[in-house]
Amino acid sequence: EIVLTQSPTTMTASPGEKVTITCRASSSVSYMHWYQQKPGASPKPWIYETSKLASGVPDRFSGSGSGTSYSLTINNMEAEDAATYYCQQWNYPYTFGAGTKLELK
Amino acid sequence: EVQLVESGGGLVQPGRSLKLSCVASGFTFSNYGMNWIRQAPGKGLEWVAYISSGSSYIYYAETVKGRFTISRDNAKNTLYLQMTSLRSEDTALYYCARRVNTGYFDYWGQGVMVTVSS
């Protein structure tokens, strides 16, 4: 099983700040997917195949990485970006990172 | 519009069984692999099971293997999860999710709560 380690676990960011969330895999993977979840809501697809934005995702978001190291970046943090973000790898068994809770400062 | 609507959750005693359903609409259900993913209260996401479009391939997480059975009825556009020998650690919100080719879950239901408690 591939273990995904996200960092940081929690963070706060001010409006306009640049945010980077990292996801490290215990073994090399070809792709990383990301989901956004707000309290009381289902996870939303956010970034797929490492760097492709899901429909409706603002272009201040970006994804990058390869091998065992991947990241999600927000340029110019906005209030609506406060949420928990999960990474997910596509080898069986599918696994998710533990999540990064991003709060607005 | 793609919709996934789960049902069948509830309060169940340890050791008992429960069957979840997920009705799909807005897409050709028989063309997609489907999954169950769960989230314990206040915790992260855990993938539970996958079934391919024609039911030829089925995979389970180790935590549920031998106790849960995923199935589907393409004529009814419905995904199922039969859960037996339930444990307190199975308490969670259960989501059904559509999977695309690169293992990405592109649509999720609203979730159904399963509580295992005496």
mmCIF file of C-alpha atoms in Angstrom:
data_model
loop_
_atom_site.group_PDB
_atom_site.id
_atom_site.type_symbol
_atom_site.label_atom_id
_atom_site.label_comp_id
_atom_site.label_asym_id
_atom_site.label_seq_id
_atom_site.Cartn_x
_atom_site.Cartn_y
_atom_site.Cartn_z
ATOM 1 C CA GLU A 1 0.000 0.000 0.000
ATOM 2 C CA ILE A 2 1.283 3.455 -0.914
ATOM 3 C CA VAL A 3 1.190 5.846 2.020
ATOM 4 C CA LEU A 4 0.645 9.523 1.275
ATOM 5 C CA THR A 5 2.023 12.073 3.732
ATOM 6 C CA GLN A 6 0.629 15.571 3.483
ATOM 7 C CA SER A 7 2.216 18.644 4.993
ATOM 8 C CA PRO A 8 1.424 20.769 6.733
ATOM 9 C CA THR A 9 -1.495 19.239 8.614
ATOM 10 C CA THR A 10 -3.001 22.652 9.250
ATOM 11 C CA MET A 11 -2.069 26.127 8.141
ATOM 12 C CA THR A 12 -3.405 29.638 8.038
ATOM 13 C CA ALA A 13 -2.955 32.094 5.194
ATOM 14 C CA SER A 14 -3.830 35.728 4.656
ATOM 15 C CA PRO A 15 -5.721 36.980 1.610
ATOM 16 C CA GLY A 16 -3.301 37.412 -1.268
ATOM 17 C CA GLU A 17 -0.720 35.043 0.214
ATOM 18 C CA LYS A 18 0.825 32.179 -1.731
ATOM 19 C CA VAL A 19 0.032 28.726 -0.308
ATOM 20 C CA THR A 20 1.773 25.415 -0.999
ATOM 21 C CA ILE A 21 0.568 22.029 0.223
ATOM 22 C CA THR A 22 2.864 19.054 -0.230
ATOM 23 C CA CYS A 23 2.027 15.374 -0.664
ATOM 24 C CA ARG A 24 4.776 12.772 -0.480
ATOM 25 C CA ALA A 25 4.226 9.161 -1.556
ATOM 26 C CA SER A 26 5.989 6.163 -0.030
ATOM 27 C CA SER A 27 6.564 4.820 -3.570
ATOM 28 C CA SER A 28 6.660 6.470 -6.954
ATOM 29 C CA VAL A 29 3.280 7.167 -8.570
ATOM 30 C CA SER A 30 2.445 8.399 -12.051
ATOM 31 C CA TYR A 31 -0.275 10.824 -11.073
ATOM 32 C CA MET A 32 -1.619 12.626 -8.055
ATOM 33 C CA HIS A 33 -5.185 13.831 -7.671
ATOM 34 C CA TRP A 34 -6.474 16.472 -5.240
ATOM 35 C CA TYR A 35 -9.875 17.121 -3.652
ATOM 36 C CA GLN A 36 -11.286 20.054 -1.727
ATOM 37 C CA GLN A 37 -13.719 19.488 1.114
ATOM 38 C CA LYS A 38 -15.599 22.053 3.155
ATOM 39 C CA PRO A 39 -17.452 21.218 6.408
ATOM 40 C CA GLY A 40 -20.666 19.312 5.862
ATOM 41 C CA ALA A 41 -20.036 18.857 2.145
ATOM 42 C CA SER A 42 -18.832 16.029 -0.078
ATOM 43 C CA PRO A 43 -15.285 16.207 -1.409
ATOM 44 C CA LYS A 44 -14.994 18.062 -4.679
ATOM 45 C CA PRO A 45 -12.639 17.043 -7.457
ATOM 46 C CA TRP A 46 -10.050 19.801 -7.628
ATOM 47 C CA ILE A 47 -6.880 18.855 -9.498
ATOM 48 C CA TYR A 48 -6.490 15.640 -11.481
ATOM 49 C CA GLU A 49 -3.555 13.927 -13.171
ATOM 50 C CA THR A 50 -1.173 16.079 -11.150
ATOM 51 C CA SER A 51 -1.786 19.420 -12.840
ATOM 52 C CA LYS A 52 -5.184 19.573 -14.579
ATOM 53 C CA LEU A 53 -7.817 21.769 -12.942
ATOM 54 C CA ALA A 54 -11.287 20.304 -12.503
ATOM 55 C CA SER A 55 -14.198 22.207 -13.967
ATOM 56 C CA GLY A 56 -14.874 25.440 -12.137
ATOM 57 C CA VAL A 57 -11.589 25.539 -10.218
ATOM 58 C CA PRO A 58 -10.057 29.026 -10.274
ATOM 59 C CA ASP A 59 -6.799 29.365 -12.166
ATOM 60 C CA ARG A 60 -5.011 30.672 -9.075
ATOM 61 C CA PHE A 61 -4.736 26.953 -8.223
ATOM 62 C CA SER A 62 -2.042 24.800 -9.745
ATOM 63 C CA GLY A 63 -0.617 21.347 -9.244
ATOM 64 C CA SER A 64 2.799 19.918 -9.947
ATOM 65 C CA GLY A 65 5.149 17.111 -9.103
ATOM 66 C CA SER A 66 6.412 13.711 -10.123
ATOM 67 C CA GLY A 67 7.619 10.471 -8.630
ATOM 68 C CA THR A 68 7.112 10.681 -4.891
ATOM 69 C CA SER A 69 6.679 14.423 -4.424
ATOM 70 C CA TYR A 70 3.642 16.462 -5.438
ATOM 71 C CA SER A 71 2.211 19.834 -4.494
ATOM 72 C CA LEU A 72 -0.878 21.993 -4.736
ATOM 73 C CA THR A 73 -0.279 25.737 -4.901
ATOM 74 C CA ILE A 74 -2.633 28.656 -4.491
ATOM 75 C CA ASN A 75 -1.464 32.001 -5.818
ATOM 76 C CA ASN A 76 -3.243 34.838 -4.037
ATOM 77 C CA MET A 77 -5.244 33.091 -1.323
ATOM 78 C CA GLU A 78 -8.921 34.040 -1.195
ATOM 79 C CA ALA A 79 -11.451 33.511 1.594
ATOM 80 C CA GLU A 80 -13.328 30.877 -0.392
ATOM 81 C CA ASP A 81 -10.179 28.716 -0.557
ATOM 82 C CA ALA A 82 -10.363 27.918 3.162
ATOM 83 C CA ALA A 83 -11.050 24.172 3.229
ATOM 84 C CA THR A 84 -9.408 20.806 3.734
ATOM 85 C CA TYR A 85 -7.419 19.466 0.786
ATOM 86 C CA TYR A 86 -6.691 15.772 0.229
ATOM 87 C CA CYS A 87 -4.264 14.171 -2.173
ATOM 88 C CA GLN A 88 -5.014 10.719 -3.642
ATOM 89 C CA GLN A 89 -2.919 8.256 -5.631
ATOM 90 C CA TRP A 90 -4.272 5.919 -8.303
ATOM 91 C CA ASN A 91 -2.597 2.554 -7.642
ATOM 92 C CA TYR A 92 -4.628 -0.152 -5.863
ATOM 93 C CA PRO A 93 -5.428 0.076 -3.088
ATOM 94 C CA TYR A 94 -6.320 3.703 -3.641
ATOM 95 C CA THR A 95 -5.086 5.837 -0.764
ATOM 96 C CA PHE A 96 -5.601 9.397 0.380
ATOM 97 C CA GLY A 97 -3.413 11.714 2.349
ATOM 98 C CA ALA A 98 -4.619 12.656 5.826
ATOM 99 C CA GLY A 99 -5.612 16.097 4.637
ATOM 100 C CA THR A 100 -4.389 19.662 5.033
ATOM 101 C CA LYS A 101 -6.742 22.071 6.727
ATOM 102 C CA LEU A 102 -6.259 25.547 5.293
ATOM 103 C CA GLU A 103 -7.718 28.412 7.298
ATOM 104 C CA LEU A 104 -8.011 32.104 6.553
ATOM 105 C CA LYS A 105 -5.955 34.394 8.731
ATOM 106 C CA GLU B 1 -26.467 16.551 -14.742
ATOM 107 C CA VAL B 2 -24.613 13.705 -13.077
ATOM 108 C CA GLN B 3 -26.187 12.655 -9.790
ATOM 109 C CA LEU B 4 -25.273 9.949 -7.291
ATOM 110 C CA VAL B 5 -27.753 9.395 -4.472
ATOM 111 C CA GLU B 6 -26.893 7.043 -1.632
ATOM 112 C CA SER B 7 -29.369 5.418 0.738
ATOM 113 C CA GLY B 8 -29.668 2.580 3.228
ATOM 114 C CA GLY B 9 -27.636 3.911 6.104
ATOM 115 C CA GLY B 10 -28.606 3.947 9.743
ATOM 116 C CA LEU B 11 -27.830 2.708 13.239
ATOM 117 C CA VAL B 12 -26.868 -0.961 13.458
ATOM 118 C CA GLN B 13 -25.505 -3.150 16.228
ATOM 119 C CA PRO B 14 -22.001 -4.606 16.047
ATOM 120 C CA GLY B 15 -21.940 -7.881 14.159
ATOM 121 C CA ARG B 16 -25.053 -7.107 12.164
ATOM 122 C CA SER B 17 -25.424 -6.355 8.451
ATOM 123 C CA LEU B 18 -26.510 -3.418 6.329
ATOM 124 C CA LYS B 19 -26.827 -2.822 2.574
ATOM 125 C CA LEU B 20 -26.165 0.551 0.974
ATOM 126 C CA SER B 21 -27.430 1.629 -2.428
ATOM 127 C CA CYS B 22 -26.348 4.380 -4.791
ATOM 128 C CA VAL B 23 -28.618 5.366 -7.665
ATOM 129 C CA ALA B 24 -26.867 7.058 -10.575
ATOM 130 C CA SER B 25 -28.354 9.368 -13.179
ATOM 131 C CA GLY B 26 -27.216 11.820 -15.831
ATOM 132 C CA PHE B 27 -24.619 9.534 -17.422
ATOM 133 C CA THR B 28 -24.268 6.057 -18.903
ATOM 134 C CA PHE B 29 -23.752 4.128 -15.674
ATOM 135 C CA SER B 30 -22.650 0.928 -17.416
ATOM 136 C CA ASN B 31 -19.610 2.706 -18.885
ATOM 137 C CA TYR B 32 -17.941 3.601 -15.597
ATOM 138 C CA GLY B 33 -16.162 1.941 -12.725
ATOM 139 C CA MET B 34 -17.670 2.856 -9.371
ATOM 140 C CA ASN B 35 -16.367 3.082 -5.845
ATOM 141 C CA TRP B 36 -17.358 3.341 -2.215
ATOM 142 C CA ILE B 37 -15.304 5.723 -0.098
ATOM 143 C CA ARG B 38 -15.920 6.427 3.574
ATOM 144 C CA GLN B 39 -15.112 9.120 6.097
ATOM 145 C CA ALA B 40 -15.269 8.493 9.832
ATOM 146 C CA PRO B 41 -16.530 11.439 11.887
ATOM 147 C CA GLY B 42 -13.866 14.138 11.981
ATOM 148 C CA LYS B 43 -11.412 11.991 10.030
ATOM 149 C CA GLY B 44 -10.029 11.747 6.518
ATOM 150 C CA LEU B 45 -11.098 9.808 3.460
ATOM 151 C CA GLU B 46 -10.690 6.044 3.125
ATOM 152 C CA TRP B 47 -11.301 4.162 -0.112
ATOM 153 C CA VAL B 48 -13.403 1.037 0.535
ATOM 154 C CA ALA B 49 -14.138 -0.817 -2.698
ATOM 155 C CA TYR B 50 -14.136 -0.615 -6.501
ATOM 156 C CA ILE B 51 -16.154 -2.408 -9.161
ATOM 157 C CA SER B 52 -15.475 -2.146 -12.885
ATOM 158 C CA SER B 53 -18.149 -1.192 -15.377
ATOM 159 C CA GLY B 54 -19.060 -4.793 -16.207
ATOM 160 C CA SER B 55 -18.336 -6.190 -12.722
ATOM 161 C CA SER B 56 -15.319 -8.123 -13.998
ATOM 162 C CA TYR B 57 -12.880 -6.460 -11.640
ATOM 163 C CA ILE B 58 -13.548 -5.934 -7.956
ATOM 164 C CA TYR B 59 -11.111 -4.676 -5.333
ATOM 165 C CA TYR B 60 -11.411 -4.051 -1.601
ATOM 166 C CA ALA B 61 -9.477 -2.292 1.096
ATOM 167 C CA GLU B 62 -7.866 -4.724 3.510
ATOM 168 C CA THR B 63 -9.955 -3.291 6.339
ATOM 169 C CA VAL B 64 -13.199 -4.569 4.781
ATOM 170 C CA LYS B 65 -12.087 -7.560 2.706
ATOM 171 C CA GLY B 66 -14.161 -10.629 3.524
ATOM 172 C CA ARG B 67 -16.886 -8.574 5.241
ATOM 173 C CA PHE B 68 -18.093 -6.164 2.537
ATOM 174 C CA THR B 69 -19.327 -6.970 -0.964
ATOM 175 C CA ILE B 70 -19.621 -4.426 -3.736
ATOM 176 C CA SER B 71 -21.997 -5.103 -6.616
ATOM 177 C CA ARG B 72 -23.948 -3.268 -9.282
ATOM 178 C CA ASP B 73 -27.054 -3.593 -11.420
ATOM 179 C CA ASN B 74 -26.478 -1.734 -14.669
ATOM 180 C CA ALA B 75 -30.109 -2.169 -15.712
ATOM 181 C CA LYS B 76 -31.143 -0.253 -12.592
ATOM 182 C CA ASN B 77 -28.240 2.220 -12.628
ATOM 183 C CA THR B 78 -27.532 1.200 -9.066
ATOM 184 C CA LEU B 79 -24.394 0.451 -7.056
ATOM 185 C CA TYR B 80 -24.546 -1.559 -3.842
ATOM 186 C CA LEU B 81 -22.423 -2.237 -0.784
ATOM 187 C CA GLN B 82 -23.391 -5.216 1.348
ATOM 188 C CA MET B 83 -21.764 -4.845 4.744
ATOM 189 C CA THR B 84 -21.637 -7.764 7.185
ATOM 190 C CA SER B 85 -19.985 -8.363 10.578
ATOM 191 C CA LEU B 86 -20.050 -4.634 11.170
ATOM 192 C CA ARG B 87 -17.673 -3.135 13.719
ATOM 193 C CA SER B 88 -17.623 0.173 15.551
ATOM 194 C CA GLU B 89 -14.706 1.262 13.351
ATOM 195 C CA ASP B 90 -16.982 0.987 10.297
ATOM 196 C CA THR B 91 -18.931 3.991 11.597
ATOM 197 C CA ALA B 92 -18.594 6.591 8.850
ATOM 198 C CA LEU B 93 -20.222 8.595 6.119
ATOM 199 C CA TYR B 94 -20.189 6.393 3.022
ATOM 200 C CA TYR B 95 -19.876 8.035 -0.391
ATOM 201 C CA CYS B 96 -20.291 6.466 -3.775
ATOM 202 C CA ALA B 97 -18.020 7.959 -6.409
ATOM 203 C CA ARG B 98 -17.527 7.575 -10.138
ATOM 204 C CA ARG B 99 -14.025 6.748 -11.284
ATOM 205 C CA VAL B 100 -12.377 7.743 -14.529
ATOM 206 C CA ASN B 101 -9.435 6.040 -16.209
ATOM 207 C CA THR B 102 -6.598 7.526 -14.191
ATOM 208 C CA GLY B 103 -8.174 6.570 -10.890
ATOM 209 C CA TYR B 104 -9.709 9.973 -10.341
ATOM 210 C CA PHE B 105 -13.084 10.289 -8.619
ATOM 211 C CA ASP B 106 -14.871 12.900 -10.699
ATOM 212 C CA TYR B 107 -18.344 12.754 -9.147
ATOM 213 C CA TRP B 108 -19.360 12.028 -5.561
ATOM 214 C CA GLY B 109 -22.694 11.480 -3.900
ATOM 215 C CA GLN B 110 -23.816 13.366 -0.814
ATOM 216 C CA GLY B 111 -23.010 10.412 1.431
ATOM 217 C CA VAL B 112 -25.011 8.158 3.740
ATOM 218 C CA MET B 113 -24.246 7.727 7.427
ATOM 219 C CA VAL B 114 -23.644 4.320 8.962
ATOM 220 C CA THR B 115 -23.371 4.125 12.739
ATOM 221 C CA VAL B 116 -22.332 0.862 14.364
ATOM 222 C CA SER B 117 -23.145 0.890 18.049
ATOM 223 C CA SER B 118 -24.890 -1.196 20.663
#
